[in-house]
Tab-separated table of C-alpha atoms in Angstrom:
chain	number	residue	atom	x	y	z
A	478	MET	CA	-0.074	0.206	-0.061
A	479	ILE	CA	1.757	3.775	-0.961
A	480	LYS	CA	0.953	5.711	1.481
A	481	ILE	CA	1.002	9.555	1.751
A	482	GLU	CA	3.884	10.124	3.960
A	483	MET	CA	5.615	7.512	1.125
A	484	LEU	CA	4.913	9.614	-1.818
A	485	ARG	CA	6.628	13.042	-0.264
A	486	CYS	CA	9.709	11.452	0.860
A	487	PHE	CA	10.483	9.991	-2.920
A	488	SER	CA	9.340	13.557	-3.920
A	489	THR	CA	11.742	15.805	-1.507
A	490	VAL	CA	14.501	13.130	-2.197
A	491	ALA	CA	14.039	13.932	-6.079
A	492	GLN	CA	13.640	17.567	-5.724
A	493	THR	CA	17.178	17.510	-3.961
A	494	GLY	CA	19.213	14.546	-5.638
A	495	ASN	CA	20.253	13.195	-2.365
A	496	LEU	CA	19.302	11.365	0.512
A	497	ALA	CA	21.627	14.018	2.980
A	498	ASP	CA	19.612	16.963	2.004
A	499	ALA	CA	16.201	15.718	1.237
A	500	ALA	CA	16.820	14.277	5.576
A	501	MET	CA	17.450	17.707	6.533
A	502	ARG	CA	14.943	18.999	4.718
A	503	MET	CA	12.300	16.414	6.019
A	504	GLY	CA	13.617	16.316	9.900
A	505	ARG	CA	14.676	12.950	9.208
A	506	THR	CA	17.606	10.291	9.369
A	507	GLN	CA	19.217	8.967	5.821
A	508	SER	CA	18.156	5.465	7.084
A	509	ALA	CA	14.699	5.893	7.504
A	510	LEU	CA	14.453	7.678	4.365
A	511	SER	CA	16.314	5.028	2.534
A	512	MET	CA	14.119	2.234	3.721
A	513	THR	CA	11.032	4.113	2.646
A	514	LEU	CA	12.257	4.770	-0.852
A	515	LYS	CA	13.134	1.087	-0.924
A	516	GLN	CA	9.652	-0.104	0.491
A	517	LEU	CA	7.697	1.904	-2.172
A	518	GLU	CA	10.238	0.497	-5.459
A	519	GLU	CA	9.708	-2.941	-3.912
A	520	HIS	CA	5.485	-2.153	-3.735
A	521	LEU	CA	5.727	-0.811	-7.772
A	522	GLY	CA	8.515	-3.835	-8.413
A	523	GLN	CA	10.748	-1.327	-10.424
A	524	ARG	CA	13.781	0.531	-9.649
A	525	LEU	CA	12.431	4.658	-8.766
A	526	PHE	CA	16.242	5.732	-9.273
A	527	GLU	CA	18.767	5.098	-12.218
A	528	ASN	CA	22.121	4.913	-9.446
A	529	GLU	CA	22.806	4.916	-5.822
A	530	ARG	CA	23.016	8.577	-5.512
A	531	LYS	CA	19.525	9.116	-6.258
A	532	ASN	CA	20.212	12.196	-8.312
A	533	ARG	CA	18.562	10.847	-11.531
A	534	LEU	CA	15.345	9.263	-11.946
A	535	THR	CA	14.359	6.194	-13.865
A	536	PRO	CA	11.151	6.869	-16.678
A	537	LEU	CA	9.109	5.213	-13.869
A	538	GLY	CA	10.080	7.644	-11.428
A	539	GLN	CA	10.169	10.418	-13.432
A	540	GLU	CA	6.191	9.826	-13.965
A	541	VAL	CA	5.551	8.789	-10.084
A	542	PHE	CA	7.329	12.307	-9.425
A	543	ARG	CA	4.611	14.252	-11.652
A	544	PHE	CA	1.711	12.444	-10.091
A	545	ALA	CA	3.330	12.714	-6.604
A	546	GLN	CA	3.210	16.337	-6.829
A	547	GLN	CA	-0.332	16.774	-7.843
A	548	GLN	CA	-0.939	14.177	-5.386
A	549	LEU	CA	0.951	16.374	-2.332
A	550	ARG	CA	-0.169	19.622	-3.103
A	551	GLN	CA	-3.926	18.049	-3.328
A	552	PHE	CA	-3.470	16.790	0.138
A	553	ASP	CA	-1.810	19.178	1.694
A	554	ASP	CA	-4.570	21.570	0.192
A	555	THR	CA	-7.070	19.820	1.719
A	556	ILE	CA	-5.636	19.534	5.323
A	557	GLN	CA	-5.232	23.172	5.221
A	558	ALA	CA	-8.943	23.533	3.952
A	559	ILE	CA	-9.523	21.516	7.160
A	560	GLU	CA	-7.747	23.070	9.817
A	561	ALA	CA	-8.907	26.664	8.701
A	562	ALA	CA	-12.791	25.303	8.613
A	563	ALA	CA	-12.253	23.987	12.865
A	564	ARG	CA	-10.298	27.669	13.406
A	565	ALA	CA	-13.821	29.317	11.344
A	566	PRO	CA	-16.709	27.853	13.366
A	567	GLN	CA	-19.176	30.957	12.099
A	568	GLY	CA	-18.500	29.787	8.415
A	569	LEU	CA	-15.075	30.026	5.484
A	570	LEU	CA	-15.522	30.705	2.121
A	571	ARG	CA	-13.162	29.528	-0.810
A	572	VAL	CA	-12.825	32.408	-3.710
A	573	ALA	CA	-10.885	30.990	-6.838
A	574	SER	CA	-10.508	34.066	-9.273
A	575	ILE	CA	-8.913	34.485	-12.649
A	576	PRO	CA	-6.333	37.664	-12.111
A	577	SER	CA	-8.748	39.683	-14.119
A	578	ALA	CA	-11.011	39.793	-11.929
A	579	SER	CA	-9.485	40.081	-8.536
A	580	GLY	CA	-8.772	43.508	-9.751
A	581	LEU	CA	-12.469	45.200	-10.614
A	582	ALA	CA	-15.267	44.419	-8.134
A	583	LEU	CA	-14.059	41.650	-5.674
A	584	PRO	CA	-12.150	43.438	-3.911
A	585	GLY	CA	-15.508	45.834	-3.327
A	586	ALA	CA	-17.390	42.194	-2.800
A	587	ILE	CA	-15.481	41.103	-0.267
A	588	GLU	CA	-15.636	44.015	1.743
A	589	THR	CA	-19.450	43.955	1.586
A	590	MET	CA	-19.316	40.188	2.927
A	591	MET	CA	-16.649	40.839	5.725
A	592	GLN	CA	-19.085	43.987	6.906
A	593	ARG	CA	-22.091	41.353	7.207
A	594	HIS	CA	-19.793	38.766	8.943
A	595	PRO	CA	-17.123	39.852	11.025
A	596	ALA	CA	-16.303	36.563	12.354
A	597	LEU	CA	-16.613	34.674	9.092
A	598	GLU	CA	-12.603	33.508	7.051
A	599	LEU	CA	-12.251	33.941	3.967
A	600	GLU	CA	-9.473	33.090	1.385
A	601	LEU	CA	-9.078	34.128	-2.402
A	602	ARG	CA	-6.766	32.912	-4.527
A	603	ASP	CA	-5.803	34.112	-7.764
A	604	MET	CA	-5.572	31.642	-10.578
A	605	ASP	CA	-6.257	30.731	-14.180
A	606	THR	CA	-9.375	29.145	-15.188
A	607	GLY	CA	-8.158	26.128	-15.587
A	608	ARG	CA	-6.717	25.723	-12.034
A	609	VAL	CA	-9.927	27.485	-11.153
A	610	VAL	CA	-12.111	24.505	-12.347
A	611	ASP	CA	-10.026	22.071	-10.540
A	612	ALA	CA	-10.515	23.821	-7.051
A	613	LEU	CA	-14.235	23.390	-7.541
A	614	LEU	CA	-14.027	20.147	-8.735
A	615	GLN	CA	-11.548	18.759	-6.303
A	616	GLY	CA	-13.487	20.498	-3.228
A	617	GLN	CA	-10.708	23.076	-2.476
A	618	ALA	CA	-12.965	25.954	-3.781
A	619	ASP	CA	-16.231	27.084	-3.046
A	620	LEU	CA	-17.021	29.902	-5.703
A	621	GLY	CA	-15.018	30.275	-8.882
A	622	ILE	CA	-14.903	32.966	-11.215
A	623	VAL	CA	-13.879	32.026	-14.667
A	624	SER	CA	-13.702	33.021	-18.144
A	625	GLY	CA	-15.509	31.774	-20.534
A	626	GLN	CA	-18.658	29.295	-20.048
A	627	PRO	CA	-17.249	25.994	-18.608
A	628	VAL	CA	-20.190	23.385	-17.892
A	629	LEU	CA	-19.680	21.351	-14.670
A	630	ASN	CA	-21.354	18.207	-12.723
A	631	GLY	CA	-22.364	19.561	-9.215
A	632	VAL	CA	-21.362	22.983	-10.321
A	633	GLU	CA	-23.942	25.798	-10.913
A	634	SER	CA	-22.585	28.187	-13.168
A	635	GLU	CA	-23.859	32.049	-14.482
A	636	THR	CA	-22.504	34.731	-16.552
A	637	LEU	CA	-21.420	38.032	-14.438
A	638	PHE	CA	-20.498	40.011	-17.539
A	639	GLU	CA	-18.906	40.202	-21.108
A	640	ASP	CA	-16.794	42.436	-22.475
A	641	ALA	CA	-15.289	43.329	-25.619
A	642	PHE	CA	-11.356	41.944	-27.232
A	643	GLY	CA	-9.450	44.107	-27.907
A	644	LEU	CA	-5.964	45.697	-27.893
A	645	LEU	CA	-4.124	46.394	-24.991
A	646	CYS	CA	-1.046	48.491	-24.814
A	647	ALA	CA	1.166	51.498	-22.741
A	648	THR	CA	-0.322	54.698	-23.062
A	649	GLY	CA	2.438	55.639	-24.948
A	650	HIS	CA	2.806	53.521	-27.505
A	651	PRO	CA	2.031	54.772	-30.870
A	652	LEU	CA	-0.864	52.319	-31.436
A	653	ALA	CA	-2.375	54.267	-28.331
A	654	GLN	CA	-1.942	57.847	-29.960
A	655	GLN	CA	-2.799	57.032	-33.466
A	656	ALA	CA	-6.255	58.309	-34.666
A	657	GLN	CA	-7.410	55.179	-36.306
A	658	LEU	CA	-8.514	51.962	-35.100
A	659	PRO	CA	-5.455	49.824	-35.433
A	660	ASP	CA	-6.049	46.815	-37.611
A	661	VAL	CA	-4.686	42.968	-36.470
A	662	ASP	CA	-1.376	43.621	-38.749
A	663	ALA	CA	-0.548	46.468	-36.765
A	664	VAL	CA	-1.068	44.612	-33.943
A	665	PHE	CA	1.178	42.095	-34.451
A	666	ALA	CA	3.745	43.841	-35.465
A	667	SER	CA	4.075	46.114	-32.758
A	668	GLY	CA	5.733	43.361	-30.341
A	669	PHE	CA	2.236	40.818	-30.195
A	670	ILE	CA	2.184	38.697	-26.909
A	671	ARG	CA	0.532	35.768	-26.970
A	672	ASN	CA	-1.909	34.894	-23.706
A	673	SER	CA	-4.024	32.130	-22.555
A	674	LEU	CA	-7.321	34.370	-23.506
A	675	CYS	CA	-6.236	34.553	-27.159
A	676	ALA	CA	-7.702	30.987	-27.322
A	677	LEU	CA	-11.071	32.116	-26.533
A	678	ILE	CA	-10.833	34.649	-29.687
A	679	GLU	CA	-13.065	32.182	-32.934
A	680	ALA	CA	-11.944	35.749	-35.650
A	681	PRO	CA	-10.083	33.665	-38.851
A	682	GLU	CA	-7.876	37.149	-39.125
A	683	ILE	CA	-6.786	36.332	-35.574
A	684	ARG	CA	-6.750	32.512	-35.475
A	685	ALA	CA	-4.317	32.481	-38.412
A	686	ALA	CA	-1.980	35.339	-37.325
A	687	LEU	CA	-1.312	33.619	-33.768
A	688	PRO	CA	1.279	31.445	-34.998
A	689	ARG	CA	3.705	34.580	-35.604
A	690	ALA	CA	3.759	35.711	-31.894
A	691	ARG	CA	7.122	34.696	-30.640
A	692	ILE	CA	6.377	35.409	-26.850
A	693	THR	CA	3.387	34.046	-24.936
A	694	VAL	CA	3.078	34.669	-21.157
A	695	HIS	CA	0.067	32.821	-19.400
A	696	ASN	CA	0.616	34.879	-16.152
A	697	THR	CA	-1.714	38.101	-16.067
A	698	HIS	CA	0.514	40.033	-13.691
A	699	SER	CA	3.472	39.354	-15.705
A	700	LEU	CA	1.937	39.963	-19.234
A	701	LEU	CA	0.645	43.521	-17.893
A	702	ALA	CA	4.354	44.432	-16.365
A	703	MET	CA	5.416	43.858	-19.992
A	704	VAL	CA	3.141	45.784	-21.713
A	705	ARG	CA	3.571	48.682	-19.173
A	706	THR	CA	7.324	48.697	-20.698
A	707	GLY	CA	5.716	50.235	-24.255
A	708	LYS	CA	7.914	47.495	-26.116
A	709	TRP	CA	4.845	45.069	-26.418
A	710	VAL	CA	1.044	44.743	-26.809
A	711	THR	CA	-1.200	42.298	-26.300
A	712	ILE	CA	-5.192	41.348	-26.987
A	713	LEU	CA	-7.550	41.405	-23.769
A	714	PRO	CA	-10.362	42.015	-22.730
A	715	ARG	CA	-11.508	46.088	-21.947
A	716	SER	CA	-11.851	44.930	-18.110
A	717	VAL	CA	-8.526	44.177	-17.559
A	718	ALA	CA	-7.520	47.716	-18.778
A	719	GLN	CA	-9.454	48.748	-15.357
A	720	VAL	CA	-7.017	47.785	-13.622
A	721	GLN	CA	-4.095	50.259	-14.316
A	722	PRO	CA	-6.229	52.784	-16.286
A	723	LYS	CA	-3.189	55.056	-15.756
A	724	GLU	CA	-0.614	52.845	-17.700
A	725	LEU	CA	-2.066	50.616	-19.738
A	726	VAL	CA	-4.997	51.659	-23.417
A	727	PHE	CA	-7.622	49.548	-24.620
A	728	ARG	CA	-8.375	50.138	-28.217
A	729	PRO	CA	-10.383	48.466	-29.611
A	730	ILE	CA	-9.059	46.563	-33.237
A	731	ALA	CA	-10.957	47.123	-36.671
A	732	GLY	CA	-12.967	44.075	-37.374
A	733	LEU	CA	-12.646	42.304	-34.118
A	734	GLU	CA	-16.403	41.948	-32.290
A	735	GLU	CA	-15.411	39.265	-30.235
A	736	GLN	CA	-16.754	38.911	-26.381
A	737	ARG	CA	-15.351	37.226	-23.505
A	738	SER	CA	-17.742	36.023	-20.943
A	739	VAL	CA	-17.000	35.851	-17.355
A	740	SER	CA	-18.437	33.435	-15.450
A	741	MET	CA	-19.342	32.787	-11.965
A	742	LEU	CA	-19.599	29.126	-10.873
A	743	ILE	CA	-21.001	28.065	-7.413
A	744	HIS	CA	-20.271	24.152	-5.507
A	745	THR	CA	-23.283	22.986	-5.175
A	746	ARG	CA	-21.803	21.442	-1.956
A	747	ALA	CA	-20.224	23.833	0.024
A	748	GLN	CA	-19.824	23.473	3.435
A	749	PHE	CA	-21.863	26.732	3.858
A	750	PRO	CA	-24.285	27.191	1.476
A	751	GLN	CA	-25.862	30.126	2.921
A	752	LEU	CA	-22.712	31.977	2.879
A	753	VAL	CA	-21.961	31.033	-0.168
A	754	ALA	CA	-24.826	32.082	-1.971
A	755	GLU	CA	-25.092	35.574	-0.435
A	756	PHE	CA	-21.262	35.918	-1.753
A	757	ALA	CA	-22.976	35.298	-4.892
A	758	ASP	CA	-25.761	37.479	-5.035
A	759	ILE	CA	-23.499	40.302	-3.560
A	760	LEU	CA	-21.500	39.688	-6.655
A	761	ARG	CA	-24.035	39.536	-9.598
A	762	HIS	CA	-24.742	43.315	-8.026
A	763	SER	CA	-21.497	44.457	-8.487
A	764	PRO	CA	-20.367	46.407	-10.988
A	765	TRP	CA	-17.737	44.956	-12.664
A	766	THR	CA	-17.886	46.930	-16.150
A	767	GLY	CA	-17.699	50.365	-13.753
């Protein structure tokens, strides 16, 4: 039987590349770690490390390491959630949101909720849509805010707002200063950075141009930091420009009419359903688009 501590031991040794550093990190003896690894390998019937120095994984070891990391993250998040719930007899609300929504109406909604329930504990996590969905499905979040309109078992979904895709650039960028609307060719000729939301755009001219992008940035904060320098531009929904209105400019792109939907996902089996329902109602009536 594989135990969680076996996976933790194996992952730590794989990360450090030797027993000595792994033992120091875990506060255990090298012999204890060696015994645990031996038990794990005997259970699997194959070696996980190429040699006794433990500095190189076998192909199976690489696969086990990947799965172990996933399970350890889920286990640790679950323990954290259990402990947080025990510390919060008046209620715990766990929210996962895409970064662009976190900078819009969400802070105000959280403030309203905390004023109504001074003893409430609330956890907010910034993550992309895929990870928000995973957090809901794994029971690590009660309510999520995502791009698009995913359909999930055990999760209710409703649209919060829609906003148009367009050019996002620094206030001093030439495309921000010109009188006419930029077209797709002008945007992609100006140091275009691809981002994960581009996958939501169906316009043929955008899809045809995306392979020309040499830089892809998945983290929203890093993306905006690069755009602020004035050396790069990107395509994002209009609401993202509201996060930093003095430094960024949103401009429609000639011929691009598509919009991004932002949805609220509600876990139907949340631990505190009344609190989740109340917070969801606050979000429904929040000024998302200014």
